[in-house]
PDB file of C-alpha atoms in Angstrom:
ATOM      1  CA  UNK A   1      85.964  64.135  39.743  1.00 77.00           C
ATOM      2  CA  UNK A   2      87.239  61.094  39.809  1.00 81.00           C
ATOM      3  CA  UNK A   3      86.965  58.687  42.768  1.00 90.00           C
ATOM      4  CA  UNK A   4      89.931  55.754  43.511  1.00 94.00           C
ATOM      5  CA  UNK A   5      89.056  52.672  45.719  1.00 95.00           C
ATOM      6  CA  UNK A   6      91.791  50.630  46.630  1.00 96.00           C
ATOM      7  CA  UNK A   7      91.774  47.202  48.030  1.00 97.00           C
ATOM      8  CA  UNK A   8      93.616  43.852  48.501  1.00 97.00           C
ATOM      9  CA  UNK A   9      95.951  45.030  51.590  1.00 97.00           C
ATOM     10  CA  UNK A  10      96.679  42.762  54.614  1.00 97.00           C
ATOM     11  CA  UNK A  11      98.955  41.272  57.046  1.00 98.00           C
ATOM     12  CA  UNK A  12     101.435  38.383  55.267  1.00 98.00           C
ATOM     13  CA  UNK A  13     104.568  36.688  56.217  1.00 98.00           C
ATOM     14  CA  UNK A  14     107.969  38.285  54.804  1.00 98.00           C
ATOM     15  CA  UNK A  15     108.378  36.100  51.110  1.00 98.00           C
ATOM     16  CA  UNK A  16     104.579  35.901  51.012  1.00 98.00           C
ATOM     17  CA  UNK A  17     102.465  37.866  47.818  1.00 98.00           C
ATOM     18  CA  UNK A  18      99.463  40.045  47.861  1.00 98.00           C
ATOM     19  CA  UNK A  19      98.045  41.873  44.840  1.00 98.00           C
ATOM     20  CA  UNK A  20      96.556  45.422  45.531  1.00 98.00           C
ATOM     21  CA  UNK A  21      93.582  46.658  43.408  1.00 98.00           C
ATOM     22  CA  UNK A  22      92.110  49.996  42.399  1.00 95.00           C
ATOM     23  CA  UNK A  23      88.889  50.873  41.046  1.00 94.00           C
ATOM     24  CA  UNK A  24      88.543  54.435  39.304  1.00 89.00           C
ATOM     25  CA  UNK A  25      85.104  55.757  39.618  1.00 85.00           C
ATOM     26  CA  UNK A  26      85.069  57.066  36.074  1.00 78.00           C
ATOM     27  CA  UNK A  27      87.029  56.267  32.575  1.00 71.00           C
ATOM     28  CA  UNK A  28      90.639  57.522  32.984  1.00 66.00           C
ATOM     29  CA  UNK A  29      91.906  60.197  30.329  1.00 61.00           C
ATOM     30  CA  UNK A  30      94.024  58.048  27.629  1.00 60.00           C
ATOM     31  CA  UNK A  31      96.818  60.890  28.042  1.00 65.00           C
ATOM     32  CA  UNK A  32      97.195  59.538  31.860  1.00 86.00           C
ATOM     33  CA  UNK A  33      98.809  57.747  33.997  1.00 91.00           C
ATOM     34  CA  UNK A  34      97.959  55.880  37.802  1.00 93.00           C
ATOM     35  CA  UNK A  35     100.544  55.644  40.395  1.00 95.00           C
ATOM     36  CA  UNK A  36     101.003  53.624  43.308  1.00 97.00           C
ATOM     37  CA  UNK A  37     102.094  55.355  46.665  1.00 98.00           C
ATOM     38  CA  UNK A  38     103.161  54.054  50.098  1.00 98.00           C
ATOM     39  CA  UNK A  39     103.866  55.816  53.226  1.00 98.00           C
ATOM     40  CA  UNK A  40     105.332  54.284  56.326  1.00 97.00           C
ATOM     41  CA  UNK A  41     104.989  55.104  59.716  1.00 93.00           C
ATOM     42  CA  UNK A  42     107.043  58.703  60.294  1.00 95.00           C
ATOM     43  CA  UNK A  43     107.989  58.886  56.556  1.00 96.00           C
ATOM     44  CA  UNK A  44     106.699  60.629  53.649  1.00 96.00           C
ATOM     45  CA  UNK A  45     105.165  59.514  50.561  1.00 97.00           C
ATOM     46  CA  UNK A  46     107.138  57.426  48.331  1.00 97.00           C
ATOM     47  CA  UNK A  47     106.649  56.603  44.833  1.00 98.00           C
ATOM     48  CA  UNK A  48     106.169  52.383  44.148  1.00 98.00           C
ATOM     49  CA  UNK A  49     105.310  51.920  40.637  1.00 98.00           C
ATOM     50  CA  UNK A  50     102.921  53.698  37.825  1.00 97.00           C
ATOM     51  CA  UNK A  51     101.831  52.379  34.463  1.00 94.00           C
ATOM     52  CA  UNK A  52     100.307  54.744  31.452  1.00 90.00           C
ATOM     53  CA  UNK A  53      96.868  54.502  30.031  1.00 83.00           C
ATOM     54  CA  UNK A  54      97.748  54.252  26.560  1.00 82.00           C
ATOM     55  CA  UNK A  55     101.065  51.898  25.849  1.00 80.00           C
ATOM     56  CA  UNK A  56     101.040  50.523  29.138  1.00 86.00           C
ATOM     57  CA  UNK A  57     104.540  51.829  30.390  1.00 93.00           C
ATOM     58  CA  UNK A  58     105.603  51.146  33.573  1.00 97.00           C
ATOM     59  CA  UNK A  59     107.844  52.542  35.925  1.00 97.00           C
ATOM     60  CA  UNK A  60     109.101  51.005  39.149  1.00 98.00           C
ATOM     61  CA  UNK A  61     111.135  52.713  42.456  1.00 98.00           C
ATOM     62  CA  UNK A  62     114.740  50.914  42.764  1.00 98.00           C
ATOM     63  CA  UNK A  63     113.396  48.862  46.135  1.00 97.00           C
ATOM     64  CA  UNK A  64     110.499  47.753  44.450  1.00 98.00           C
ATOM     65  CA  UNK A  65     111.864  46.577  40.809  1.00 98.00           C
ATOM     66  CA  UNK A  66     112.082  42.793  40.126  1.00 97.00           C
ATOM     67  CA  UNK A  67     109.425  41.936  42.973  1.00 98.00           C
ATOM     68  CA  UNK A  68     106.222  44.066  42.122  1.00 98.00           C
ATOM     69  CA  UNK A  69     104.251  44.475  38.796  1.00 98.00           C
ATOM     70  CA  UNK A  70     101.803  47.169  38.073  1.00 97.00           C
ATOM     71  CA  UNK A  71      99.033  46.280  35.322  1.00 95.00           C
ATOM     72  CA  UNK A  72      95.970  48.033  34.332  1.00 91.00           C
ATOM     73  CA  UNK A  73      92.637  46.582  32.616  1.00 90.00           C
ATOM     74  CA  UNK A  74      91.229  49.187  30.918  1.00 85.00           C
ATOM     75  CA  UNK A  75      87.786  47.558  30.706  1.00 87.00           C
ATOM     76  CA  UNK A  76      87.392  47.728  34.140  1.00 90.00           C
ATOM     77  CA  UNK A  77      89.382  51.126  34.750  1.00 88.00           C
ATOM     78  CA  UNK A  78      90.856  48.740  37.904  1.00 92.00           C
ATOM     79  CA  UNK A  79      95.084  49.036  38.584  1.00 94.00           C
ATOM     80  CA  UNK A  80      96.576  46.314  40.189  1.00 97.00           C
ATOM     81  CA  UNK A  81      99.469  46.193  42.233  1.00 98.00           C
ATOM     82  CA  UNK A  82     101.040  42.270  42.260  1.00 98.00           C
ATOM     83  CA  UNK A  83     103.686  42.083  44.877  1.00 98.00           C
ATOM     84  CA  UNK A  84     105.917  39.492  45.526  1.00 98.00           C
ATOM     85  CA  UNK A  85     109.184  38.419  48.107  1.00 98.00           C
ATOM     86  CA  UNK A  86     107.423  40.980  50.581  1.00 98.00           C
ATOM     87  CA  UNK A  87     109.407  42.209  53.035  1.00 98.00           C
ATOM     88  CA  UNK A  88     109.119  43.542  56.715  1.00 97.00           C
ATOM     89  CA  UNK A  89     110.598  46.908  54.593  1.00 97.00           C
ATOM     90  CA  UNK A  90     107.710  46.793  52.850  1.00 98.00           C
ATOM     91  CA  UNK A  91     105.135  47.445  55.632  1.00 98.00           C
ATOM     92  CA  UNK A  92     102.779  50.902  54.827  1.00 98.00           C
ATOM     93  CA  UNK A  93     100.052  52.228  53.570  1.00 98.00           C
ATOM     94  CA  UNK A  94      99.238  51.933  49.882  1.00 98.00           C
ATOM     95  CA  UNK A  95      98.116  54.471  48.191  1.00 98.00           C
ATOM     96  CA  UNK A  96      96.586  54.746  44.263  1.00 96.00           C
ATOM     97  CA  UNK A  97      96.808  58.095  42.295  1.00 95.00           C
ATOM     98  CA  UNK A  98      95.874  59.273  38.945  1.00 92.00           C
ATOM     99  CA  UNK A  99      97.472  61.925  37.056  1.00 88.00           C
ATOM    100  CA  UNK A 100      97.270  63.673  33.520  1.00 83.00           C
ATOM    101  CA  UNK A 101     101.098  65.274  33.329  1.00 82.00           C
ATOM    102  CA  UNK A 102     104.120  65.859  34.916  1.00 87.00           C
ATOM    103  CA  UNK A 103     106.735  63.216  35.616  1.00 91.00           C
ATOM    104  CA  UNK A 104     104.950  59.931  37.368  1.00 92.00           C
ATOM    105  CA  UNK A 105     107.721  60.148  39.768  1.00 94.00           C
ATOM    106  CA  UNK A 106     106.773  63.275  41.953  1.00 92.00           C
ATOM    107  CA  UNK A 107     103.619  62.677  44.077  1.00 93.00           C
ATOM    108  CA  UNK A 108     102.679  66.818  43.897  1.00 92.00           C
ATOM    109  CA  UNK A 109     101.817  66.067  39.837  1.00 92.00           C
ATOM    110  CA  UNK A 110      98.444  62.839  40.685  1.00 93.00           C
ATOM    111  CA  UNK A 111      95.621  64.749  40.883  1.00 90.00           C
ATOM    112  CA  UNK A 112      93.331  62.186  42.865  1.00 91.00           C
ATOM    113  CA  UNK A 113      94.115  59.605  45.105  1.00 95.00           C
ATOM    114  CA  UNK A 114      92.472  56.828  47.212  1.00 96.00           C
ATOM    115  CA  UNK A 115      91.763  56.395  51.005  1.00 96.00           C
ATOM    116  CA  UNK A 116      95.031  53.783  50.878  1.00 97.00           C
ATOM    117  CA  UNK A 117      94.980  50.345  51.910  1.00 97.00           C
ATOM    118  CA  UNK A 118      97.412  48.558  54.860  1.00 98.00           C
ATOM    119  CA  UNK A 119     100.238  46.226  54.186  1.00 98.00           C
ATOM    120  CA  UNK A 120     101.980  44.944  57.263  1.00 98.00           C
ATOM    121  CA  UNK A 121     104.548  42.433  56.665  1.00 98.00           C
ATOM    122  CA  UNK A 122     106.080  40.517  59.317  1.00 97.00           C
ATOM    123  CA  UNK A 123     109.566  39.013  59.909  1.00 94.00           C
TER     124      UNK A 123
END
């Protein structure tokens, strides 16, 4: 079982940064991967980034690429989440996942996930 603790959310001004963390419980499998999720009021789930365990590949949705980085430190089993340019668009819950297959796109596939952490971003 492995436990995800996210942290780092808040309320910032639209062009402002925060930088989301998560904290795995226990050593993530090398074959893996950790998402992050966020879901907006009324919405679903939406994929926002995800980096692999092993080769550090990253993946980014469309809205997201060229303003947020994922990163991992392996050490610490901790993901991070940097996001810059926010925007009021932006505003949701994030969410980390880990998964061990499947495409890092589809949020059925993560096989844990955290209690999320709030971003509001105002205009």
């Amino acid at each position: 079982q492995v436990q995800l603790v996210e942290s780092g959310g808040g309320l910032v001004q639209a062009g402002e940064s925060l930088t989301l963390s998560c904290v795995a419980s226990t050593r993530i499998f090398s074959g893996g991967a950790m998402g992050w999720f966020r879901q907006a009021p009324g919405k679903e789930r939406e994929f926002v980034a995800a980096i692999t365990w092993i080769g550090a590949s990253t993946y980014y949705a469309d809205s997201v690429k060229g303003r947020f980085t994922i990163s991992r430190d392996s050490a610490k089993n901790t993901v991070y989440l940097r996001m810059n340019s926010l925007k009021p668009e932006d505003t949701a819950v994030y969410y980390c996942a880990s998964k061990f297959g499947g495409s890092v796109y589809t949020t059925s596939n993560y096989n844990y996930w955290g209690q999320g952490t709030q971003v509001t971003v105002s205009s």
